[in-house]
Amino acid sequence: MNDLDFKIYKWVAGLFLGGYHLALLILMPLFFIKFGVPTLGIIISSFVLFVASGLSITGGYHRYFSHRSFKTNPVIECILLFFGAIAVQGSALRWSFDHRQHHAFVDTDDDPYSINRGFWYAHFIWFFDKPKDIDPKLCSDLLRNKRVMFQHNYYGTFTIIANFILIGIVGLLFHNFLAAFIFAGLFRLFLLHHFTWFINSLAHTWGSKTYSKEHTAVDNYIVSLVTFGEGYHNYHHTFCSDYRNGVRWFHFDPTKWLIWVLGKLRLAKDLRTTEIFKMKEKQILYDRKFLLKKLKQLIHVNQKLIEEKVSTMSQTLLDTLSSMRALSANHGKLKNNLKDAAPVEELERLDSELQSLKNQFEDQWKNWLKLSSQILRKKESKLAA
């Protein structure tokens, strides 16, 4: 992109983002004053478009095109590309390229929306930076995809026409084009944009670092409620190829549920997950590296003693985890190979040993968390004890 094209790009982006925000700020209050609450049909259809376009970003642009966390057929691809386009967040190719860069260079100067440049920069100001040329090495799979390239090459025209048609259909069905424009158009885009941008800003600012302390990404249940499950961002940055962000049964992750349903309907396959033992192992290794780095920044503490504690406790956890993994594999192999005569006593023994190791691991984990907390809070007096 040359300098002239960049200037045009900034003007177009600024006029679009500023223009629709301003239009919404003016038109929505005036609509309520003159007409009151929109009809139920307008509300429901706007919500349906919001969900369809939002899930096409999270499930399509993000987990499918960016991370290849599952496979699907060309029909589902086209649906994801269509509804992803009406979210007006760029083409799948551009979106995925920026996102892959974000993961490869998170929190560095090469991160396109690094939180280290400020909350509002990560939220939306980064849009006004000069876009980098798409690197074929980073997106070779997408560059070979004819459907992705068609959407990319005709993105502007395609997006305008698609939004115009859908908003027009809503207005035609419920005999109110103004309401359709405001709620199915402007307000839907406002929510989609800011909720998606929260993943870059809020999900790198406010929450817990459950799986890795090396990067700024955090897990935040509240963010997941408005981002179709994308709020478990610390997990995602640690295990980005997993089709799930919320891995626990109670985690709110509609995108995960959508992909799972597609799998059950045989419309998706090869859903990638992270094995629980690998998950814990990587978490321990991440935390150990981070804590040892953190200790180098502390003064007035016995660094050597604390480093030995960190190394010893983490290695003990890894050894226990390794024993659990081996025992669990043996248990599964034995159970799957059972035929008529089942060695019940052997299975019960393995169950008992596995439970004992789990209890042992839980105790070790509590001590590990306690030590980690002390280091992060710089409680030198307690650390040296």
mmCIF file of C-alpha atoms in Angstrom:
data_model
loop_
_atom_site.group_PDB
_atom_site.id
_atom_site.type_symbol
_atom_site.label_atom_id
_atom_site.label_comp_id
_atom_site.label_asym_id
_atom_site.label_seq_id
_atom_site.Cartn_x
_atom_site.Cartn_y
_atom_site.Cartn_z
ATOM 1 C CA MET A 1 0.000 0.000 0.000
ATOM 2 C CA ASN A 2 1.555 3.299 -1.103
ATOM 3 C CA ASP A 3 1.228 6.586 0.795
ATOM 4 C CA LEU A 4 -1.735 7.847 -1.258
ATOM 5 C CA ASP A 5 -3.656 4.600 -0.830
ATOM 6 C CA PHE A 6 -2.925 4.709 2.901
ATOM 7 C CA LYS A 7 -4.307 8.254 3.196
ATOM 8 C CA ILE A 8 -7.460 7.205 1.357
ATOM 9 C CA TYR A 9 -7.736 4.126 3.564
ATOM 10 C CA LYS A 10 -7.499 6.222 6.755
ATOM 11 C CA TRP A 11 -10.110 8.678 5.528
ATOM 12 C CA VAL A 12 -12.514 5.915 4.521
ATOM 13 C CA ALA A 13 -12.022 4.037 7.806
ATOM 14 C CA GLY A 14 -12.393 7.217 9.858
ATOM 15 C CA LEU A 15 -15.484 8.415 8.013
ATOM 16 C CA PHE A 16 -17.135 5.008 8.227
ATOM 17 C CA LEU A 17 -16.432 4.361 11.921
ATOM 18 C CA GLY A 18 -17.092 7.917 13.020
ATOM 19 C CA GLY A 19 -20.034 8.314 10.667
ATOM 20 C CA TYR A 20 -22.051 5.327 11.757
ATOM 21 C CA HIS A 21 -21.391 6.027 15.448
ATOM 22 C CA LEU A 22 -22.602 9.586 14.992
ATOM 23 C CA ALA A 23 -25.608 8.490 12.946
ATOM 24 C CA LEU A 24 -26.578 5.978 15.626
ATOM 25 C CA LEU A 25 -26.149 8.568 18.381
ATOM 26 C CA ILE A 26 -28.538 10.922 16.579
ATOM 27 C CA LEU A 27 -31.056 8.566 15.003
ATOM 28 C CA MET A 28 -31.713 6.121 17.839
ATOM 29 C CA PRO A 29 -32.881 8.716 20.424
ATOM 30 C CA LEU A 30 -34.980 10.486 17.771
ATOM 31 C CA PHE A 31 -36.585 7.173 16.812
ATOM 32 C CA PHE A 32 -37.521 6.398 20.436
ATOM 33 C CA ILE A 33 -38.915 9.922 20.904
ATOM 34 C CA LYS A 34 -41.050 9.832 17.756
ATOM 35 C CA PHE A 35 -42.001 6.143 17.403
ATOM 36 C CA GLY A 36 -41.244 4.526 20.757
ATOM 37 C CA VAL A 37 -39.889 0.983 21.049
ATOM 38 C CA PRO A 38 -39.455 -0.862 17.716
ATOM 39 C CA THR A 39 -41.730 -3.795 16.956
ATOM 40 C CA LEU A 40 -40.940 -7.295 18.213
ATOM 41 C CA GLY A 41 -40.255 -8.395 14.635
ATOM 42 C CA ILE A 42 -37.570 -5.726 14.209
ATOM 43 C CA ILE A 43 -35.989 -6.651 17.548
ATOM 44 C CA ILE A 44 -35.944 -10.390 16.854
ATOM 45 C CA SER A 45 -34.670 -10.070 13.281
ATOM 46 C CA SER A 46 -31.939 -7.651 14.396
ATOM 47 C CA PHE A 47 -30.908 -10.094 17.115
ATOM 48 C CA VAL A 48 -30.829 -12.988 14.641
ATOM 49 C CA LEU A 49 -28.578 -11.018 12.294
ATOM 50 C CA PHE A 50 -26.401 -10.025 15.267
ATOM 51 C CA VAL A 51 -25.967 -13.666 16.342
ATOM 52 C CA ALA A 52 -25.433 -14.978 12.796
ATOM 53 C CA SER A 53 -22.782 -12.392 11.934
ATOM 54 C CA GLY A 54 -21.172 -12.583 15.389
ATOM 55 C CA LEU A 55 -20.843 -16.375 15.349
ATOM 56 C CA SER A 56 -19.489 -16.189 11.808
ATOM 57 C CA ILE A 57 -16.684 -13.987 13.154
ATOM 58 C CA THR A 58 -15.899 -16.101 16.217
ATOM 59 C CA GLY A 59 -16.565 -19.516 14.696
ATOM 60 C CA GLY A 60 -15.620 -18.665 11.124
ATOM 61 C CA TYR A 61 -13.030 -15.895 10.913
ATOM 62 C CA HIS A 62 -11.444 -16.809 14.226
ATOM 63 C CA ARG A 63 -11.576 -20.495 15.075
ATOM 64 C CA TYR A 64 -11.933 -21.843 11.532
ATOM 65 C CA PHE A 65 -10.041 -19.582 9.135
ATOM 66 C CA SER A 66 -7.439 -18.174 11.567
ATOM 67 C CA HIS A 67 -6.690 -21.266 13.665
ATOM 68 C CA ARG A 68 -7.990 -24.209 11.646
ATOM 69 C CA SER A 69 -9.395 -25.774 14.804
ATOM 70 C CA PHE A 70 -11.837 -27.887 12.775
ATOM 71 C CA LYS A 71 -12.642 -28.811 9.191
ATOM 72 C CA THR A 72 -15.859 -28.245 7.289
ATOM 73 C CA ASN A 73 -17.321 -28.350 3.789
ATOM 74 C CA PRO A 74 -17.527 -25.590 1.130
ATOM 75 C CA VAL A 75 -21.201 -24.867 1.869
ATOM 76 C CA ILE A 76 -20.528 -24.060 5.550
ATOM 77 C CA GLU A 77 -17.467 -22.059 4.448
ATOM 78 C CA CYS A 78 -19.639 -19.928 2.174
ATOM 79 C CA ILE A 79 -22.176 -19.326 4.947
ATOM 80 C CA LEU A 80 -19.409 -18.262 7.349
ATOM 81 C CA LEU A 81 -17.889 -15.976 4.712
ATOM 82 C CA PHE A 82 -21.254 -14.402 3.868
ATOM 83 C CA PHE A 83 -22.353 -13.622 7.422
ATOM 84 C CA GLY A 84 -18.778 -12.755 8.422
ATOM 85 C CA ALA A 85 -18.756 -10.123 5.684
ATOM 86 C CA ILE A 86 -21.919 -8.398 6.952
ATOM 87 C CA ALA A 87 -20.176 -7.899 10.309
ATOM 88 C CA VAL A 88 -17.980 -5.344 8.445
ATOM 89 C CA GLN A 89 -14.690 -6.390 10.060
ATOM 90 C CA GLY A 90 -12.688 -6.874 6.885
ATOM 91 C CA SER A 91 -12.237 -9.915 4.710
ATOM 92 C CA ALA A 92 -11.525 -13.337 6.217
ATOM 93 C CA LEU A 93 -8.035 -13.214 4.686
ATOM 94 C CA ARG A 94 -7.134 -9.816 6.162
ATOM 95 C CA TRP A 95 -8.753 -10.628 9.523
ATOM 96 C CA SER A 96 -6.944 -13.975 9.782
ATOM 97 C CA PHE A 97 -3.585 -12.522 8.731
ATOM 98 C CA ASP A 98 -3.779 -9.821 11.409
ATOM 99 C CA HIS A 99 -4.876 -12.364 13.997
ATOM 100 C CA ARG A 100 -2.116 -14.832 13.169
ATOM 101 C CA GLN A 101 0.367 -11.981 13.527
ATOM 102 C CA HIS A 102 -1.183 -11.143 16.888
ATOM 103 C CA HIS A 103 -0.560 -14.683 18.156
ATOM 104 C CA ALA A 104 2.922 -14.929 16.675
ATOM 105 C CA PHE A 105 4.088 -11.586 18.126
ATOM 106 C CA VAL A 106 1.735 -11.001 21.052
ATOM 107 C CA ASP A 107 2.656 -8.019 23.262
ATOM 108 C CA THR A 108 5.551 -6.975 21.004
ATOM 109 C CA ASP A 109 5.937 -4.118 18.515
ATOM 110 C CA ASP A 110 4.970 -6.526 15.723
ATOM 111 C CA ASP A 111 1.653 -7.321 17.392
ATOM 112 C CA PRO A 112 -0.854 -5.361 15.234
ATOM 113 C CA TYR A 113 -3.086 -4.566 18.226
ATOM 114 C CA SER A 114 -0.707 -4.811 21.174
ATOM 115 C CA ILE A 115 -2.249 -3.889 24.521
ATOM 116 C CA ASN A 116 1.136 -2.464 25.532
ATOM 117 C CA ARG A 117 0.343 0.547 23.338
ATOM 118 C CA GLY A 118 -2.716 1.321 25.427
ATOM 119 C CA PHE A 119 -6.287 0.130 25.944
ATOM 120 C CA TRP A 120 -7.841 2.307 23.237
ATOM 121 C CA TYR A 121 -5.081 1.495 20.774
ATOM 122 C CA ALA A 122 -5.818 -2.221 21.134
ATOM 123 C CA HIS A 123 -9.548 -1.518 21.039
ATOM 124 C CA PHE A 124 -9.726 0.349 17.726
ATOM 125 C CA ILE A 125 -6.990 2.960 17.127
ATOM 126 C CA TRP A 126 -4.801 0.291 15.522
ATOM 127 C CA PHE A 127 -7.159 0.388 12.528
ATOM 128 C CA PHE A 128 -5.544 3.670 11.494
ATOM 129 C CA ASP A 129 -2.052 2.172 11.246
ATOM 130 C CA LYS A 130 -0.794 1.293 7.805
ATOM 131 C CA PRO A 131 -1.869 -2.312 7.110
ATOM 132 C CA LYS A 132 0.998 -4.693 6.501
ATOM 133 C CA ASP A 133 1.155 -6.557 3.220
ATOM 134 C CA ILE A 134 -0.264 -10.044 3.617
ATOM 135 C CA ASP A 135 2.620 -12.499 3.962
ATOM 136 C CA PRO A 136 2.020 -15.617 1.812
ATOM 137 C CA LYS A 137 4.047 -17.693 4.286
ATOM 138 C CA LEU A 138 1.592 -16.887 7.055
ATOM 139 C CA CYS A 139 -1.589 -17.401 5.020
ATOM 140 C CA SER A 140 -0.698 -19.845 2.266
ATOM 141 C CA ASP A 141 -3.712 -22.036 3.110
ATOM 142 C CA LEU A 142 -6.139 -19.136 2.761
ATOM 143 C CA LEU A 143 -4.531 -17.821 -0.408
ATOM 144 C CA ARG A 144 -5.226 -21.216 -2.005
ATOM 145 C CA ASN A 145 -8.895 -21.108 -0.979
ATOM 146 C CA LYS A 146 -11.001 -19.829 -3.905
ATOM 147 C CA ARG A 147 -13.959 -18.898 -1.708
ATOM 148 C CA VAL A 148 -11.791 -16.895 0.691
ATOM 149 C CA MET A 149 -10.082 -15.108 -2.194
ATOM 150 C CA PHE A 150 -13.381 -14.286 -3.900
ATOM 151 C CA GLN A 151 -14.654 -12.671 -0.703
ATOM 152 C CA HIS A 152 -11.346 -10.816 -0.253
ATOM 153 C CA ASN A 153 -11.151 -9.509 -3.825
ATOM 154 C CA TYR A 154 -14.737 -8.245 -3.871
ATOM 155 C CA TYR A 155 -15.094 -7.541 -0.169
ATOM 156 C CA GLY A 156 -16.198 -3.898 -0.322
ATOM 157 C CA THR A 157 -18.882 -4.377 -2.963
ATOM 158 C CA PHE A 158 -19.980 -7.703 -1.484
ATOM 159 C CA THR A 159 -20.340 -6.276 2.040
ATOM 160 C CA ILE A 160 -22.352 -3.232 0.975
ATOM 161 C CA ILE A 161 -24.727 -5.252 -1.194
ATOM 162 C CA ALA A 162 -25.178 -8.024 1.401
ATOM 163 C CA ASN A 163 -25.969 -5.582 4.204
ATOM 164 C CA PHE A 164 -28.275 -3.575 1.944
ATOM 165 C CA ILE A 165 -30.221 -6.710 0.949
ATOM 166 C CA LEU A 166 -30.559 -8.105 4.494
ATOM 167 C CA ILE A 167 -31.523 -4.783 6.089
ATOM 168 C CA GLY A 168 -33.933 -4.194 3.196
ATOM 169 C CA ILE A 169 -35.556 -7.603 3.756
ATOM 170 C CA VAL A 170 -36.040 -6.810 7.460
ATOM 171 C CA GLY A 171 -37.567 -3.436 6.589
ATOM 172 C CA LEU A 172 -39.819 -4.999 3.961
ATOM 173 C CA LEU A 173 -41.039 -7.782 6.238
ATOM 174 C CA PHE A 174 -41.948 -5.446 9.086
ATOM 175 C CA HIS A 175 -42.876 -2.362 7.024
ATOM 176 C CA ASN A 176 -40.317 -0.070 8.635
ATOM 177 C CA PHE A 177 -37.107 0.606 6.741
ATOM 178 C CA LEU A 178 -35.935 3.279 9.170
ATOM 179 C CA ALA A 179 -36.157 0.896 12.142
ATOM 180 C CA ALA A 180 -34.407 -1.808 10.142
ATOM 181 C CA PHE A 181 -31.603 0.595 9.209
ATOM 182 C CA ILE A 182 -31.110 1.769 12.804
ATOM 183 C CA PHE A 183 -31.432 -1.546 14.662
ATOM 184 C CA ALA A 184 -30.586 -4.314 12.154
ATOM 185 C CA GLY A 185 -27.915 -2.078 10.646
ATOM 186 C CA LEU A 186 -26.285 0.581 12.803
ATOM 187 C CA PHE A 187 -26.957 -0.778 16.287
ATOM 188 C CA ARG A 188 -26.020 -4.331 15.267
ATOM 189 C CA LEU A 189 -22.689 -3.106 13.876
ATOM 190 C CA PHE A 190 -22.055 -1.024 16.993
ATOM 191 C CA LEU A 191 -22.492 -4.051 19.270
ATOM 192 C CA LEU A 192 -20.567 -6.421 16.998
ATOM 193 C CA HIS A 193 -17.622 -4.088 16.636
ATOM 194 C CA HIS A 194 -17.179 -3.127 20.253
ATOM 195 C CA PHE A 195 -17.796 -6.637 21.571
ATOM 196 C CA THR A 196 -15.190 -8.003 19.156
ATOM 197 C CA TRP A 197 -12.764 -5.206 20.020
ATOM 198 C CA PHE A 198 -13.170 -6.064 23.712
ATOM 199 C CA ILE A 199 -11.260 -9.275 22.965
ATOM 200 C CA ASN A 200 -8.231 -7.217 21.916
ATOM 201 C CA SER A 201 -8.521 -4.676 24.742
ATOM 202 C CA LEU A 202 -10.508 -5.871 27.765
ATOM 203 C CA ALA A 203 -9.472 -9.532 27.406
ATOM 204 C CA HIS A 204 -5.849 -8.379 27.629
ATOM 205 C CA THR A 205 -6.490 -6.159 30.656
ATOM 206 C CA TRP A 206 -9.057 -7.420 33.172
ATOM 207 C CA GLY A 207 -9.233 -11.041 34.316
ATOM 208 C CA SER A 208 -7.209 -14.009 35.512
ATOM 209 C CA LYS A 209 -4.182 -15.698 33.987
ATOM 210 C CA THR A 210 -5.355 -19.248 34.514
ATOM 211 C CA TYR A 211 -3.070 -21.120 32.116
ATOM 212 C CA SER A 212 -0.134 -18.864 31.327
ATOM 213 C CA LYS A 213 1.353 -15.774 32.915
ATOM 214 C CA GLU A 214 3.768 -15.046 30.059
ATOM 215 C CA HIS A 215 1.397 -12.919 27.984
ATOM 216 C CA THR A 216 -1.239 -10.295 28.748
ATOM 217 C CA ALA A 217 -4.259 -12.364 27.660
ATOM 218 C CA VAL A 218 -6.673 -13.103 30.514
ATOM 219 C CA ASP A 219 -9.749 -15.219 31.156
ATOM 220 C CA ASN A 220 -12.853 -13.149 31.844
ATOM 221 C CA TYR A 221 -16.293 -14.752 32.140
ATOM 222 C CA ILE A 222 -18.095 -11.426 31.692
ATOM 223 C CA VAL A 223 -16.302 -10.749 28.404
ATOM 224 C CA SER A 224 -17.312 -14.218 27.214
ATOM 225 C CA LEU A 225 -20.983 -13.292 27.685
ATOM 226 C CA VAL A 226 -20.808 -10.577 25.016
ATOM 227 C CA THR A 227 -18.302 -12.232 22.661
ATOM 228 C CA PHE A 228 -19.932 -15.630 22.066
ATOM 229 C CA GLY A 229 -17.443 -17.349 24.383
ATOM 230 C CA GLU A 230 -14.221 -15.586 23.381
ATOM 231 C CA GLY A 231 -13.588 -14.227 26.886
ATOM 232 C CA TYR A 232 -11.476 -17.225 27.969
ATOM 233 C CA HIS A 233 -8.583 -15.568 26.244
ATOM 234 C CA ASN A 234 -5.721 -16.774 28.426
ATOM 235 C CA TYR A 235 -6.651 -20.346 27.588
ATOM 236 C CA HIS A 236 -6.954 -19.459 23.922
ATOM 237 C CA HIS A 237 -3.505 -17.859 23.748
ATOM 238 C CA THR A 238 -2.009 -20.874 25.481
ATOM 239 C CA PHE A 239 -3.820 -23.502 23.379
ATOM 240 C CA CYS A 240 -4.899 -21.587 20.282
ATOM 241 C CA SER A 241 -5.570 -24.639 18.090
ATOM 242 C CA ASP A 242 -8.337 -25.897 20.410
ATOM 243 C CA TYR A 243 -11.824 -25.369 18.948
ATOM 244 C CA ARG A 244 -13.003 -24.472 22.441
ATOM 245 C CA ASN A 245 -12.232 -21.356 24.450
ATOM 246 C CA GLY A 246 -14.313 -22.302 27.469
ATOM 247 C CA VAL A 247 -13.226 -25.854 28.270
ATOM 248 C CA ARG A 248 -15.266 -26.465 31.427
ATOM 249 C CA TRP A 249 -18.866 -27.657 31.137
ATOM 250 C CA PHE A 250 -20.177 -24.485 32.798
ATOM 251 C CA HIS A 251 -18.193 -22.083 30.600
ATOM 252 C CA PHE A 252 -20.362 -19.899 28.386
ATOM 253 C CA ASP A 253 -19.058 -20.589 24.889
ATOM 254 C CA PRO A 254 -21.781 -20.561 22.188
ATOM 255 C CA THR A 255 -19.138 -20.764 19.461
ATOM 256 C CA LYS A 256 -17.907 -24.060 20.917
ATOM 257 C CA TRP A 257 -21.485 -25.352 21.040
ATOM 258 C CA LEU A 258 -22.081 -24.348 17.409
ATOM 259 C CA ILE A 259 -18.953 -26.193 16.226
ATOM 260 C CA TRP A 260 -19.845 -29.224 18.362
ATOM 261 C CA VAL A 261 -23.359 -29.338 16.844
ATOM 262 C CA LEU A 262 -21.885 -29.052 13.342
ATOM 263 C CA GLY A 263 -19.673 -32.003 14.227
ATOM 264 C CA LYS A 264 -22.634 -34.085 15.404
ATOM 265 C CA LEU A 265 -24.454 -33.241 12.168
ATOM 266 C CA ARG A 266 -21.357 -34.324 10.230
ATOM 267 C CA LEU A 267 -20.962 -30.813 8.857
ATOM 268 C CA ALA A 268 -17.648 -30.418 10.698
ATOM 269 C CA LYS A 269 -14.911 -32.885 11.500
ATOM 270 C CA ASP A 270 -11.482 -33.175 13.114
ATOM 271 C CA LEU A 271 -12.427 -30.893 16.007
ATOM 272 C CA ARG A 272 -9.109 -30.170 17.688
ATOM 273 C CA THR A 273 -8.883 -30.318 21.475
ATOM 274 C CA THR A 274 -6.073 -30.163 24.010
ATOM 275 C CA GLU A 275 -5.421 -33.253 26.121
ATOM 276 C CA ILE A 276 -5.884 -32.468 29.830
ATOM 277 C CA PHE A 277 -2.409 -33.702 30.815
ATOM 278 C CA LYS A 278 -0.763 -31.684 28.059
ATOM 279 C CA MET A 279 -2.806 -28.679 29.156
ATOM 280 C CA LYS A 280 -1.548 -28.885 32.731
ATOM 281 C CA GLU A 281 2.008 -29.656 31.666
ATOM 282 C CA LYS A 282 2.182 -26.606 29.429
ATOM 283 C CA GLN A 283 0.663 -24.467 32.158
ATOM 284 C CA ILE A 284 3.312 -25.564 34.645
ATOM 285 C CA LEU A 285 6.162 -24.970 32.188
ATOM 286 C CA TYR A 286 4.789 -21.535 31.261
ATOM 287 C CA ASP A 287 4.428 -20.536 34.913
ATOM 288 C CA ARG A 288 7.868 -21.809 35.884
ATOM 289 C CA LYS A 289 9.523 -19.799 33.117
ATOM 290 C CA PHE A 290 7.524 -16.697 34.037
ATOM 291 C CA LEU A 291 8.215 -16.983 37.792
ATOM 292 C CA LEU A 292 11.944 -17.490 37.305
ATOM 293 C CA LYS A 293 12.001 -14.404 35.078
ATOM 294 C CA LYS A 294 10.005 -12.481 37.690
ATOM 295 C CA LEU A 295 12.477 -13.425 40.431
ATOM 296 C CA LYS A 296 15.290 -11.762 38.499
ATOM 297 C CA GLN A 297 13.459 -8.445 38.970
ATOM 298 C CA LEU A 298 13.150 -8.747 42.755
ATOM 299 C CA ILE A 299 15.662 -7.434 45.227
ATOM 300 C CA HIS A 300 16.223 -8.144 48.926
ATOM 301 C CA VAL A 301 15.231 -11.793 48.521
ATOM 302 C CA ASN A 302 17.259 -14.961 48.499
ATOM 303 C CA GLN A 303 16.872 -15.519 44.775
ATOM 304 C CA LYS A 304 18.804 -18.765 44.682
ATOM 305 C CA LEU A 305 16.680 -20.330 47.416
ATOM 306 C CA ILE A 306 13.411 -19.295 45.823
ATOM 307 C CA GLU A 307 14.563 -20.387 42.359
ATOM 308 C CA GLU A 308 15.317 -23.821 43.816
ATOM 309 C CA LYS A 309 11.821 -23.927 45.317
ATOM 310 C CA VAL A 310 10.241 -23.015 41.981
ATOM 311 C CA SER A 311 12.299 -25.599 40.079
ATOM 312 C CA THR A 312 11.762 -28.363 42.638
ATOM 313 C CA MET A 313 8.017 -27.819 43.053
ATOM 314 C CA SER A 314 7.403 -27.535 39.315
ATOM 315 C CA GLN A 315 9.405 -30.691 38.608
ATOM 316 C CA THR A 316 7.484 -32.572 41.297
ATOM 317 C CA LEU A 317 4.237 -31.495 39.660
ATOM 318 C CA LEU A 318 5.490 -32.613 36.251
ATOM 319 C CA ASP A 319 6.596 -35.995 37.622
ATOM 320 C CA THR A 320 3.230 -36.583 39.284
ATOM 321 C CA LEU A 321 1.467 -35.521 36.104
ATOM 322 C CA SER A 322 3.599 -37.925 34.070
ATOM 323 C CA SER A 323 2.699 -40.777 36.420
ATOM 324 C CA MET A 324 -0.997 -39.886 36.139
ATOM 325 C CA ARG A 325 -0.784 -39.825 32.351
ATOM 326 C CA ALA A 326 0.908 -43.261 32.200
ATOM 327 C CA LEU A 327 -1.509 -44.787 34.705
ATOM 328 C CA SER A 328 -4.511 -43.308 32.913
ATOM 329 C CA ALA A 329 -3.268 -44.686 29.572
ATOM 330 C CA ASN A 330 -2.810 -48.169 31.084
ATOM 331 C CA HIS A 331 -6.255 -47.995 32.665
ATOM 332 C CA GLY A 332 -7.858 -46.992 29.361
ATOM 333 C CA LYS A 333 -5.978 -49.638 27.398
ATOM 334 C CA LEU A 334 -6.934 -52.380 29.840
ATOM 335 C CA LYS A 335 -10.565 -51.289 29.945
ATOM 336 C CA ASN A 336 -10.848 -51.122 26.140
ATOM 337 C CA ASN A 337 -9.287 -54.565 25.705
ATOM 338 C CA LEU A 338 -11.661 -56.297 28.099
ATOM 339 C CA LYS A 339 -13.742 -59.096 26.640
ATOM 340 C CA ASP A 340 -15.627 -61.729 28.588
ATOM 341 C CA ALA A 341 -13.365 -62.109 31.612
ATOM 342 C CA ALA A 342 -12.821 -58.715 33.200
ATOM 343 C CA PRO A 343 -9.966 -58.361 35.708
ATOM 344 C CA VAL A 344 -12.103 -56.270 38.057
ATOM 345 C CA GLU A 345 -9.491 -56.308 40.817
ATOM 346 C CA GLU A 346 -6.836 -54.886 38.485
ATOM 347 C CA LEU A 347 -9.119 -52.084 37.333
ATOM 348 C CA GLU A 348 -10.053 -51.251 40.916
ATOM 349 C CA ARG A 349 -6.371 -51.147 41.854
ATOM 350 C CA LEU A 350 -5.598 -48.785 38.987
ATOM 351 C CA ASP A 351 -8.606 -46.629 39.910
ATOM 352 C CA SER A 352 -7.353 -46.407 43.487
ATOM 353 C CA GLU A 353 -3.810 -45.518 42.420
ATOM 354 C CA LEU A 354 -5.071 -42.917 39.972
ATOM 355 C CA GLN A 355 -7.270 -41.296 42.614
ATOM 356 C CA SER A 356 -4.353 -41.248 45.036
ATOM 357 C CA LEU A 357 -2.179 -39.507 42.425
ATOM 358 C CA LYS A 358 -4.953 -36.985 41.722
ATOM 359 C CA ASN A 359 -5.202 -36.130 45.425
ATOM 360 C CA GLN A 360 -1.427 -35.837 45.604
ATOM 361 C CA PHE A 361 -1.384 -33.558 42.547
ATOM 362 C CA GLU A 362 -4.118 -31.328 44.003
ATOM 363 C CA ASP A 363 -2.110 -30.818 47.213
ATOM 364 C CA GLN A 364 1.029 -30.045 45.233
ATOM 365 C CA TRP A 365 -0.934 -27.662 43.011
ATOM 366 C CA LYS A 366 -2.242 -25.708 46.010
ATOM 367 C CA ASN A 367 1.329 -25.241 47.265
ATOM 368 C CA TRP A 368 2.436 -24.210 43.776
ATOM 369 C CA LEU A 369 -0.300 -21.589 43.544
ATOM 370 C CA LYS A 370 0.619 -20.287 46.990
ATOM 371 C CA LEU A 371 4.282 -19.899 46.013
ATOM 372 C CA SER A 372 3.336 -18.269 42.711
ATOM 373 C CA SER A 373 1.068 -15.803 44.477
ATOM 374 C CA GLN A 374 3.804 -14.858 46.929
ATOM 375 C CA ILE A 375 6.285 -14.203 44.129
ATOM 376 C CA LEU A 376 3.847 -12.147 42.091
ATOM 377 C CA ARG A 377 2.907 -10.064 45.137
ATOM 378 C CA LYS A 378 6.590 -9.606 46.043
ATOM 379 C CA LYS A 379 6.194 -10.788 49.599
ATOM 380 C CA GLU A 380 9.905 -10.990 50.229
ATOM 381 C CA SER A 381 9.680 -11.679 53.932
ATOM 382 C CA LYS A 382 7.456 -14.727 53.445
ATOM 383 C CA LEU A 383 9.417 -15.966 50.439
ATOM 384 C CA ALA A 384 12.671 -16.136 52.319
ATOM 385 C CA ALA A 385 11.069 -18.066 55.168
#
